[in-house]
Structure formats: structure tokens, C-alpha cells
mmCIF file of C-alpha atoms in Angstrom:
data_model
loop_
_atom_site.group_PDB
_atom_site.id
_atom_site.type_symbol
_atom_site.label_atom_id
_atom_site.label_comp_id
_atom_site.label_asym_id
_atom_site.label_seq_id
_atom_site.Cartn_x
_atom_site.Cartn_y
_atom_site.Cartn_z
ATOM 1 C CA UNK A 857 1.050 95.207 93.671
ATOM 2 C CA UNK A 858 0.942 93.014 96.821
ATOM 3 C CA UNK A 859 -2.808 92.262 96.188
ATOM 4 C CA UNK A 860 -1.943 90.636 93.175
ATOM 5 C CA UNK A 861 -0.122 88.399 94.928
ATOM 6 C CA UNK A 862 -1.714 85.679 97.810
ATOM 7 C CA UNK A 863 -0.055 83.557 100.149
ATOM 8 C CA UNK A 864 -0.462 79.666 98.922
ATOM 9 C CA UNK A 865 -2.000 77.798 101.491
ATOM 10 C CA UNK A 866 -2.249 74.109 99.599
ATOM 11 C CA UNK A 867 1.079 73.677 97.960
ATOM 12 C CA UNK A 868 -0.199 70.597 95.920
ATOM 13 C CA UNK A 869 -2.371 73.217 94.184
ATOM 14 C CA UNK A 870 0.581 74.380 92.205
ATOM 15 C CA UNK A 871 0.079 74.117 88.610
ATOM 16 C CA UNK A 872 3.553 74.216 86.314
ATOM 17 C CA UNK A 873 4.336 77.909 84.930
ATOM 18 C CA UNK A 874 2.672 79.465 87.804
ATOM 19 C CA UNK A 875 4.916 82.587 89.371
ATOM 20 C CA UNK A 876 6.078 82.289 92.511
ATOM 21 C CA UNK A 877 7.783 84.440 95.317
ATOM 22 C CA UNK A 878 9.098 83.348 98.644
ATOM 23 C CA UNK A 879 9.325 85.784 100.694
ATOM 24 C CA UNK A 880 11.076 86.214 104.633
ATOM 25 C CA UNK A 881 12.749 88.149 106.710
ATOM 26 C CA UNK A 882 15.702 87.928 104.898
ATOM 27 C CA UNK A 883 14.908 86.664 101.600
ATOM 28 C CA UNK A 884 12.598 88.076 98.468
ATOM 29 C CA UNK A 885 12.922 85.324 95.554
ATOM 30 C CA UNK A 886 10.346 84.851 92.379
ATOM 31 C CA UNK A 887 10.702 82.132 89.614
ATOM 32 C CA UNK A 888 8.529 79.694 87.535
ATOM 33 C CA UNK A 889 6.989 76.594 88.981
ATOM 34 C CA UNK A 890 7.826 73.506 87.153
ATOM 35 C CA UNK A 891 7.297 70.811 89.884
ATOM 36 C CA UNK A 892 7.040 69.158 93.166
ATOM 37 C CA UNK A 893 10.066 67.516 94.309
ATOM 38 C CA UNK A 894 9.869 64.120 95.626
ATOM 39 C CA UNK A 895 11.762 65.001 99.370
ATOM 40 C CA UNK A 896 9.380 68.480 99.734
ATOM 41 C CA UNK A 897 10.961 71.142 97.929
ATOM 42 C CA UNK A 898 9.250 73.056 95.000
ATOM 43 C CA UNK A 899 10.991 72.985 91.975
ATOM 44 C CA UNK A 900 11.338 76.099 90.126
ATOM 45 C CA UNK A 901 13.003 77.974 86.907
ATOM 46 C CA UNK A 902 14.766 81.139 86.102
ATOM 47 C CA UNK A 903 15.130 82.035 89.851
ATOM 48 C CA UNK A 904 15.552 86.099 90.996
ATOM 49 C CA UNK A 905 16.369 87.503 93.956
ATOM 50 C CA UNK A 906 14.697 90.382 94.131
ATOM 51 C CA UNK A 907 17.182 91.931 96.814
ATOM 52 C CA UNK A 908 19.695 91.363 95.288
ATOM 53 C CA UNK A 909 18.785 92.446 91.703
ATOM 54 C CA UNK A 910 19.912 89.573 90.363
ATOM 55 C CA UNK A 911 19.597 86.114 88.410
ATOM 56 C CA UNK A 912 19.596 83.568 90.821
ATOM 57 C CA UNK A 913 19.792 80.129 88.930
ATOM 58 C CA UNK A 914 18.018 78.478 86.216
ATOM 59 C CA UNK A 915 16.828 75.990 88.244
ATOM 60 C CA UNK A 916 16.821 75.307 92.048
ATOM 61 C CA UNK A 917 14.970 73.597 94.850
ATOM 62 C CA UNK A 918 12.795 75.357 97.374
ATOM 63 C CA UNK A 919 12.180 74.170 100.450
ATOM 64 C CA UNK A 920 10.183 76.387 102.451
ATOM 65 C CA UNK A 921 10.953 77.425 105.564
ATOM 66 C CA UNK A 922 8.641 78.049 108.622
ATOM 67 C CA UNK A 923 9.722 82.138 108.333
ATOM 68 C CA UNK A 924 8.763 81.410 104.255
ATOM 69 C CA UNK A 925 5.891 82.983 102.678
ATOM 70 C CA UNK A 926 4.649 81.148 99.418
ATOM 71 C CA UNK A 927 2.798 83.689 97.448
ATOM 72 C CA UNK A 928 1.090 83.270 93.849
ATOM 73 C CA UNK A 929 0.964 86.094 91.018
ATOM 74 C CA UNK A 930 -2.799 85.447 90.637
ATOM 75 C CA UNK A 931 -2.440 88.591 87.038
ATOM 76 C CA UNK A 932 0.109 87.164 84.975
ATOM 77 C CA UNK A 933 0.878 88.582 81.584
ATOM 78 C CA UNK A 934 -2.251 88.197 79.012
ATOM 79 C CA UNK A 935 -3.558 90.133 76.329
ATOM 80 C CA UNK A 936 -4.632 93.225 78.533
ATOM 81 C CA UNK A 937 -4.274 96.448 78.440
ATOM 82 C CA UNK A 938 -1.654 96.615 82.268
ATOM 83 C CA UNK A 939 -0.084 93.472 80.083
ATOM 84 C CA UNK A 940 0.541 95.896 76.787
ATOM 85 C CA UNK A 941 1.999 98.804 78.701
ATOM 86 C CA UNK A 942 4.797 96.453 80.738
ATOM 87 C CA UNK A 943 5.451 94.710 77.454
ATOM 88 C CA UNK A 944 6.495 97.967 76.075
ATOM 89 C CA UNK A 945 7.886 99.284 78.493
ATOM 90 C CA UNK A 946 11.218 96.253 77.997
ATOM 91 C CA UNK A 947 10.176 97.035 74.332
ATOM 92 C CA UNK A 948 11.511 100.389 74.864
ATOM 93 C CA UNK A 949 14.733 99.496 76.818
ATOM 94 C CA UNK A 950 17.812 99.980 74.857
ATOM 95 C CA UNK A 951 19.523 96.488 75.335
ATOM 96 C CA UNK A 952 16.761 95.055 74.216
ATOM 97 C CA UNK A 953 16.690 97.351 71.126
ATOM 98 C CA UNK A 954 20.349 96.385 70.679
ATOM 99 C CA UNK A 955 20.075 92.303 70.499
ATOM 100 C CA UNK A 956 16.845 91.473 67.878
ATOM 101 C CA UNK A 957 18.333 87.771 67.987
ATOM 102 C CA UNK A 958 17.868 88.018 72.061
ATOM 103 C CA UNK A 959 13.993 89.969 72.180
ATOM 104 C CA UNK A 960 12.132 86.699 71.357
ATOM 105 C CA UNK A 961 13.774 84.961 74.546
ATOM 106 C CA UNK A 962 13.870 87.987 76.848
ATOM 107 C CA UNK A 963 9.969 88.839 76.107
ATOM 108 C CA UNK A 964 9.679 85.049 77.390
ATOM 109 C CA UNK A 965 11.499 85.665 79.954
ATOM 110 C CA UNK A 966 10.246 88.513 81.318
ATOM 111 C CA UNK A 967 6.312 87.411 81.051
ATOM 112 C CA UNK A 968 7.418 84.183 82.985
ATOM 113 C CA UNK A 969 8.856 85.510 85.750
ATOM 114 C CA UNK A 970 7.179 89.088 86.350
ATOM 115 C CA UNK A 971 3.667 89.751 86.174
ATOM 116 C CA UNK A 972 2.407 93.634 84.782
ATOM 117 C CA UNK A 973 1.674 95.216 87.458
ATOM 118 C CA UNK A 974 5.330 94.722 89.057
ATOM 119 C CA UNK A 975 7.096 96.064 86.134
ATOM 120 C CA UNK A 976 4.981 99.128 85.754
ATOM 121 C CA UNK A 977 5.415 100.204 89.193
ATOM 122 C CA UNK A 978 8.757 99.266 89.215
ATOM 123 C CA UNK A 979 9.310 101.645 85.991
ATOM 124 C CA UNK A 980 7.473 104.296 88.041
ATOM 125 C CA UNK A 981 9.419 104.177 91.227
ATOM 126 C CA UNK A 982 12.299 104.348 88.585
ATOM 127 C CA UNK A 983 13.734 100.814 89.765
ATOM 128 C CA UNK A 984 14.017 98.425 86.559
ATOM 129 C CA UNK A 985 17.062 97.412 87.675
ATOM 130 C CA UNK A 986 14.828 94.470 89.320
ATOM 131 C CA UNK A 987 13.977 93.119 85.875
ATOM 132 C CA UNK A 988 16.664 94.372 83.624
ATOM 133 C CA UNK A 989 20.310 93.392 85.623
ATOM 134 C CA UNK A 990 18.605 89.646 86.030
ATOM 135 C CA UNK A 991 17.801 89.848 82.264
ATOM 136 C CA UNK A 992 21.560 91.278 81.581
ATOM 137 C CA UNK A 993 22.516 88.150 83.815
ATOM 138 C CA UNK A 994 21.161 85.506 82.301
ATOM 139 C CA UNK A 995 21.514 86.644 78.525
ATOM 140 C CA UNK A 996 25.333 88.179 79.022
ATOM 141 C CA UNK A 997 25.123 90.956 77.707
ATOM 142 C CA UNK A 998 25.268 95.103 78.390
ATOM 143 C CA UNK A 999 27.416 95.308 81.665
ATOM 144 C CA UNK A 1000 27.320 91.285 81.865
ATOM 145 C CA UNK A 1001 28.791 90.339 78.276
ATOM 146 C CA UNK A 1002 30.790 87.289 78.358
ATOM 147 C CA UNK A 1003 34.466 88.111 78.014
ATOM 148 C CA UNK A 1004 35.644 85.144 75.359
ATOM 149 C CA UNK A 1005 39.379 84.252 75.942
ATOM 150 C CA UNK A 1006 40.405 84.003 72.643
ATOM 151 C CA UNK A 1007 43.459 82.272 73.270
ATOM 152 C CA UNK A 1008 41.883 79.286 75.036
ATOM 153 C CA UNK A 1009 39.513 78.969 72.312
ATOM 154 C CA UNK A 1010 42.382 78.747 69.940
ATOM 155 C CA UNK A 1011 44.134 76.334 71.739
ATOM 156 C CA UNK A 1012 41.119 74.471 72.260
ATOM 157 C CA UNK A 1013 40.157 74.064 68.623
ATOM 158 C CA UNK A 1014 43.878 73.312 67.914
ATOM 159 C CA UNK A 1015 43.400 70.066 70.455
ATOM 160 C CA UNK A 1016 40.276 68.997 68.730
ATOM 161 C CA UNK A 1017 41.873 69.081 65.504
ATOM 162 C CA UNK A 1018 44.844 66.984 66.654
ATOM 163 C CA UNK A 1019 42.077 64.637 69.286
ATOM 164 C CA UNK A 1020 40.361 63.933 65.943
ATOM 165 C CA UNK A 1021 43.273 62.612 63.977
ATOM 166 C CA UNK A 1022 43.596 58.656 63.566
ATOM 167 C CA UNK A 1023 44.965 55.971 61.913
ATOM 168 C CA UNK A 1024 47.727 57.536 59.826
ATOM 169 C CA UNK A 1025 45.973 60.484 59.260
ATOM 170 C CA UNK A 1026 47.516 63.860 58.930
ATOM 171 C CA UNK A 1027 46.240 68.015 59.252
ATOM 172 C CA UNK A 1028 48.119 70.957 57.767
ATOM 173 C CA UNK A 1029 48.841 73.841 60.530
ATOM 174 C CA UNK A 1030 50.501 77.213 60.355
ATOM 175 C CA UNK A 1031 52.604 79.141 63.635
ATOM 176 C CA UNK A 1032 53.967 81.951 64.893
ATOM 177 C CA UNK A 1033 56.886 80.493 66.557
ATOM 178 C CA UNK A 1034 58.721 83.954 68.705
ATOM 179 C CA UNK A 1035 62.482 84.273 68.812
ATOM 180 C CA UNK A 1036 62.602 84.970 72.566
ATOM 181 C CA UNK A 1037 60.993 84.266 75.725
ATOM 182 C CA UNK A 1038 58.243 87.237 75.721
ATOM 183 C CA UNK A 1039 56.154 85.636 73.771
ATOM 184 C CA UNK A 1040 53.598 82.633 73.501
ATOM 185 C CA UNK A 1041 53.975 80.110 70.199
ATOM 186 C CA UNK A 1042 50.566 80.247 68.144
ATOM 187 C CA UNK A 1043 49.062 77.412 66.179
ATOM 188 C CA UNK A 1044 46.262 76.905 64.321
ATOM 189 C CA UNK A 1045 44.814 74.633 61.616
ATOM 190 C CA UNK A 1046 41.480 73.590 59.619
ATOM 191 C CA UNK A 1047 42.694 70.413 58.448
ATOM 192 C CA UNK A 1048 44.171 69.533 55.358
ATOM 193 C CA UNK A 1049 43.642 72.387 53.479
ATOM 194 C CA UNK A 1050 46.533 73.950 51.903
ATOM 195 C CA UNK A 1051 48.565 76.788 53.860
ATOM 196 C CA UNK A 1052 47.746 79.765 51.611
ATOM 197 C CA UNK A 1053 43.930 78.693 52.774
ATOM 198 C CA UNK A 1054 44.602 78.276 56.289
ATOM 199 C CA UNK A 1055 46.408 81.739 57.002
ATOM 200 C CA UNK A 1056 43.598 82.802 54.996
ATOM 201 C CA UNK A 1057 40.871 81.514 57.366
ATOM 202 C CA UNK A 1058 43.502 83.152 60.284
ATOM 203 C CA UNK A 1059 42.553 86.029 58.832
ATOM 204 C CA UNK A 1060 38.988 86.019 59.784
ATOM 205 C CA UNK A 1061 39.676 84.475 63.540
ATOM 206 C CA UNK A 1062 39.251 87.193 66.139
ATOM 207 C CA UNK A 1063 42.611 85.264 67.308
ATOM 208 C CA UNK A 1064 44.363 85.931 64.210
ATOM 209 C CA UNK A 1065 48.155 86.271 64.184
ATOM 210 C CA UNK A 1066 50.889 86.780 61.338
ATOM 211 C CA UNK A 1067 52.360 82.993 60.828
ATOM 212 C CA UNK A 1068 56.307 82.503 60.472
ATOM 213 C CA UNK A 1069 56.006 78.660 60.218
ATOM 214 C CA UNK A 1070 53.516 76.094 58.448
ATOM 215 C CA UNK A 1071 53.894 72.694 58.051
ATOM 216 C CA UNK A 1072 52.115 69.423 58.438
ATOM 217 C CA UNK A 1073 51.248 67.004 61.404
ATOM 218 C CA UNK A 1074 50.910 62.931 61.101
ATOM 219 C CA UNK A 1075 49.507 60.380 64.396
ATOM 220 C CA UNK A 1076 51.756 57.799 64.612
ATOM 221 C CA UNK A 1077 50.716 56.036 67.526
ATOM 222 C CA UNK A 1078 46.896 56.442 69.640
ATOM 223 C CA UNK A 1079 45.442 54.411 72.655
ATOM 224 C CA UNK A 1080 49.139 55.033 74.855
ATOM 225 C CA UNK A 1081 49.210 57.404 77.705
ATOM 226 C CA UNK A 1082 49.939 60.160 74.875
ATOM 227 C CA UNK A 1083 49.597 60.505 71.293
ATOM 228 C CA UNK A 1084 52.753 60.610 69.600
ATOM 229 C CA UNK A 1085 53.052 62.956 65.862
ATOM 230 C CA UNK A 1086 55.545 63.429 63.093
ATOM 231 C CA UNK A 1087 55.901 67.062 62.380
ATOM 232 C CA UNK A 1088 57.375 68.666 59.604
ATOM 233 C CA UNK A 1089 58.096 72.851 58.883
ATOM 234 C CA UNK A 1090 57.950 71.360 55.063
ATOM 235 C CA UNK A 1091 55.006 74.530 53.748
ATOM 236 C CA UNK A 1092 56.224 75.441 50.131
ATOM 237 C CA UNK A 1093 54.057 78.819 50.828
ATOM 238 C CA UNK A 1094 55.932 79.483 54.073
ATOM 239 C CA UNK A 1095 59.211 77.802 54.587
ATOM 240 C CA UNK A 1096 61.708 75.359 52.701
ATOM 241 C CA UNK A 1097 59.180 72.898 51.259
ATOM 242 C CA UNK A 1098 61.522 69.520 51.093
ATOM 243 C CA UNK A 1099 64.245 71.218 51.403
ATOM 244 C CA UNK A 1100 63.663 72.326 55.393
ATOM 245 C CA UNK A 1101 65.904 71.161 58.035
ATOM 246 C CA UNK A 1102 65.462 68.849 61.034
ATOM 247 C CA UNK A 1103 66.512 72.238 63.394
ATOM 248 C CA UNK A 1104 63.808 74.293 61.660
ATOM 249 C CA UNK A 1105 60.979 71.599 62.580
ATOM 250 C CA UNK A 1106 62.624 71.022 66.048
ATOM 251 C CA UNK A 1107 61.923 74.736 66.445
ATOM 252 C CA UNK A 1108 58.154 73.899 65.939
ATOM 253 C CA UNK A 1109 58.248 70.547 68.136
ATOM 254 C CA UNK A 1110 59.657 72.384 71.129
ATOM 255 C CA UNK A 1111 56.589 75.319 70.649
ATOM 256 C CA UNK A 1112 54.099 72.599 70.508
ATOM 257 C CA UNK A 1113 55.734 70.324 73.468
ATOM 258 C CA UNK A 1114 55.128 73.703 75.798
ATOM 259 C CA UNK A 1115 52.072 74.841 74.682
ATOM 260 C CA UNK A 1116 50.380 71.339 74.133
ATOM 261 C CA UNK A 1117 52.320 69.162 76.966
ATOM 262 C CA UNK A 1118 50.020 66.047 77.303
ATOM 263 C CA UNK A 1119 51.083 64.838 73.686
ATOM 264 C CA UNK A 1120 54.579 63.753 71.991
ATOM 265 C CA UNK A 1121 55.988 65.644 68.862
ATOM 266 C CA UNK A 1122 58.417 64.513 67.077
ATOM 267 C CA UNK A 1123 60.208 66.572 64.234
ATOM 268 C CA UNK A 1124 61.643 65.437 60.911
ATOM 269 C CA UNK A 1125 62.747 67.312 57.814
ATOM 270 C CA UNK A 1126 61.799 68.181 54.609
ATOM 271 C CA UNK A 1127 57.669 67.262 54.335
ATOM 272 C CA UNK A 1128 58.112 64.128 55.859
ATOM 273 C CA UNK A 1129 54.782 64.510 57.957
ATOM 274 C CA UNK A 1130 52.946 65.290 54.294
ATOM 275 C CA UNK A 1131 49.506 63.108 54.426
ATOM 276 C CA UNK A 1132 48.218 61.374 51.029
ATOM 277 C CA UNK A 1133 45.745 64.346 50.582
ATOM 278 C CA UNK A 1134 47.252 67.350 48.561
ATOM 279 C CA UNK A 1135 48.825 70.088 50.873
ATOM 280 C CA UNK A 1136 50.889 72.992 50.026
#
């Protein structure tokens, strides 16, 4: 494999998309040439450390020491026959056999980083790991899946919703609001639609949870250190309709005042918070 690779003695030579290792005593990185930078350094994509195993950075600056070794893939991957057998050799890999939305951008990957002959010796020494933990890395998935928190993406679309409101305007929401300390108050809304509609989208969140409250929420004020909203417990489909007390909407105020501090809530009975557009 090393002859396939030769030490760059002109730097200004590079052309973008060329692969590149640097290699010294302690270091043994490869990436994609995109361009000179103006202070020296080489600029370069989808960095791996070869040490390591692992995905470096999707971009970074080079700047090559006097230890360094610039060296150039002079094979990359064509329409050969060494070029066919690495291809299917990450054709055959079971991650990739497991995301078809991922194998158009890992087969770019790949060919833009490695050249043939590496990953076919690397599959016969039995080390892969080289190409497939930086490919697990920067996709994240297999043993490098992203772990979503659910509940800050919950909250997070429940701030948008109210960061979106203006002028008047007003969004339906359902809650679980607990009767002890244990456990954390849930919210969630899409808007004005009616209650029945929202718990039914719930229902398809991966952050779904069983409401006990619903109501509606009104802006009153915008453009003060906080926002400050009406809030009624006033669902017909899950509570007292007009008929629900100032207590029961407190209830809900005090759940969103600890869960969503940096804006004011303030309750009022019946479906006083109810918007011009038809709610339930």
C-alpha cells in the first residue's frame, strides 16, 4: 500500500479532492484536500485519524510540521477492477446494508477519503475498523447512534410554539400535570387545533404521555424582559369547558412557571384564554 502513496514535495501542487495523509512520529491522519489556507495550513475535509480509528473533524487546518510527512494517494477509487472489489467489500458490511437512505453518502465517503488498495488490505489483515468506526462516527449510527432526548425536544417545540405567538394570538395545548413531587409536568401543543386532535398527534410523538389537563394559551404582552400569557384549563374534551375554576388553571400556571421559567403565566377561569379561531 505505501507505494501508492508519495511524499508531496511542492505543496502548491495540490489540486482540491486529492487524498491526503500526514504522517509522524506520533500522528497518522488522511482527509480530502479542499484548499490552501492563506497563513500556511492545508485545508482539508472529513479528517481520520488512522490511530485512533476514528473521525477526526469535518474540516480542519493542517499545518505541517517539520516531523510531518505530506503524502498523496496517487490510485484513488475509479472504475477498476482493485476499485470494484473495495467498493464491495463496504457493500457487504451490515450497517451499510441496514441504512439504504445512508449508502449513497457513505459510498462518497468512503471513495473520498480511502483509496482501494487500503481497504482491501485492511479487510485482509481483518482491520476495517479503520474505515468502518470513522464511518459509524460521522453518520451516528451502529455503536455511535445519536441518543435523542426526547424530553428536550418536547420542551423545545413547546417554546417555539409559544416564541411564535404574537399580537393577540392564541395556541391550544394539552398536560399531564402530576399530583406530587415525583414527577415532571408535560406540555405539548400544535397550535390551534382542537384538543381531541392534539392528544391525537401525542399519540404518534415518541414523547407521548396520557394528558389530565388541556386548555388554551393567549400573549398578552411581547418586546418586555418576558412574555406574559393568559391561560385557561377551559378544554370541553378534557376538563370543565367554561365552567373550570381559577384553582384548576392555577394548577397549570404553576407547571408551566417551573418547567418554562423565562416567561409569565397567568391563569383565569372558564376559557377565558379561548382565541377567535374554533378550539375545543
Amino acid at each position: 500500500m505505501e507505494e501508492l502513496l508519495v511524499e508531496v514535495s511542492d505543496l502548491q501542487s495540490l489540486k482540491a479532492g486529492d487524498i491526503l495523509r500526514r504522517e509522524s512520529p506520533t500522528r497518522k491522519q488522511q482527509g480530502v484536500f479542499v484548499k490552501h489556507n492563506p497563513e500556511g495550513g492545508l485545508i482539508l475535509c472529513d479528517v481520520v485519524d488512522l490511530l485512533e480509528c476514528s473521525f477526526a473533524a469535518e474540516a480542519a487546518v493542517i499545518r505541517p510540521q517539520p516531523d510531518d510527512k505530506i503524502l498523496l494517494a496517487t490510485a484513488p477509487f475509479d472504475d477498476g477492477k482493485r476499485s470494484l472489489e473495495a467498493t464491495q467489500i463496504v457493500v457487504n458490511w451490515t450497517l451499510f446494508r441496514e441504512h439504504p437512505e445512508l449508502q449513497k453518502e457513505i459510498l462518497q465517503f468512503v471513495k473520498s477519503v480511502y483509496f482501494p488498495i487500503q481497504i482491501i488490505e485492511l479487510n485482509k489483515a481483518g482491520n476495517m475498523r479503520e474505515v468502518f468506526v470513522p464511518v459509524q462516527q460521522k453518520f451516528k449510527i451502529g455503536k455511535f447512534k445519536e441518543k435523542i432526548d426526547w424530553e428536550k425536544v418536547r420542551d423545545e417545540k413547546f417554546v417555539a410554539a409559544i416564541e411564535a405567538l404574537s399580537e393577540g394570538g392564541h395556541m391550544t395545548y394539552v398536560a399531564f400535570i402530576p399530583g406530587d413531587q415525583n414527577h415532571k409536568p408535560l406540555f405539548y401543543t400544535i397550535g390551534t387545533k382542537p384538543h381531541q386532535e392534539t392528544i391525537v398527534a401525542l399519540g404518534r410523538e415518541h414523547f407521548t404521555f396520557k394528558p389530565t389537563h388541556a386548555g388554551h394559551i393567549k400573549i398578552l404582552s411581547e418586546g418586555t424582559d418576558k412574555k406574559r400569557f393568559i391561560v385557561d384549563a377551559g378544554s370541553n374534551f378534557l376538563g370543565a369547558g367554561i365552567h373550570t375554576s381559577l384553582p384548576t388553571a392555577e394548577m397549570v400556571t404553576e407547571a408551566l412557571k417551573e418547567i418554562f421559567p423565562n416567561y409569565e403565566f397567568q391563569p383565569i377561569a372558564g376559557r377565558g384564554a379561548f382565541g377567535i379561531q374554533q378550539s375545543y
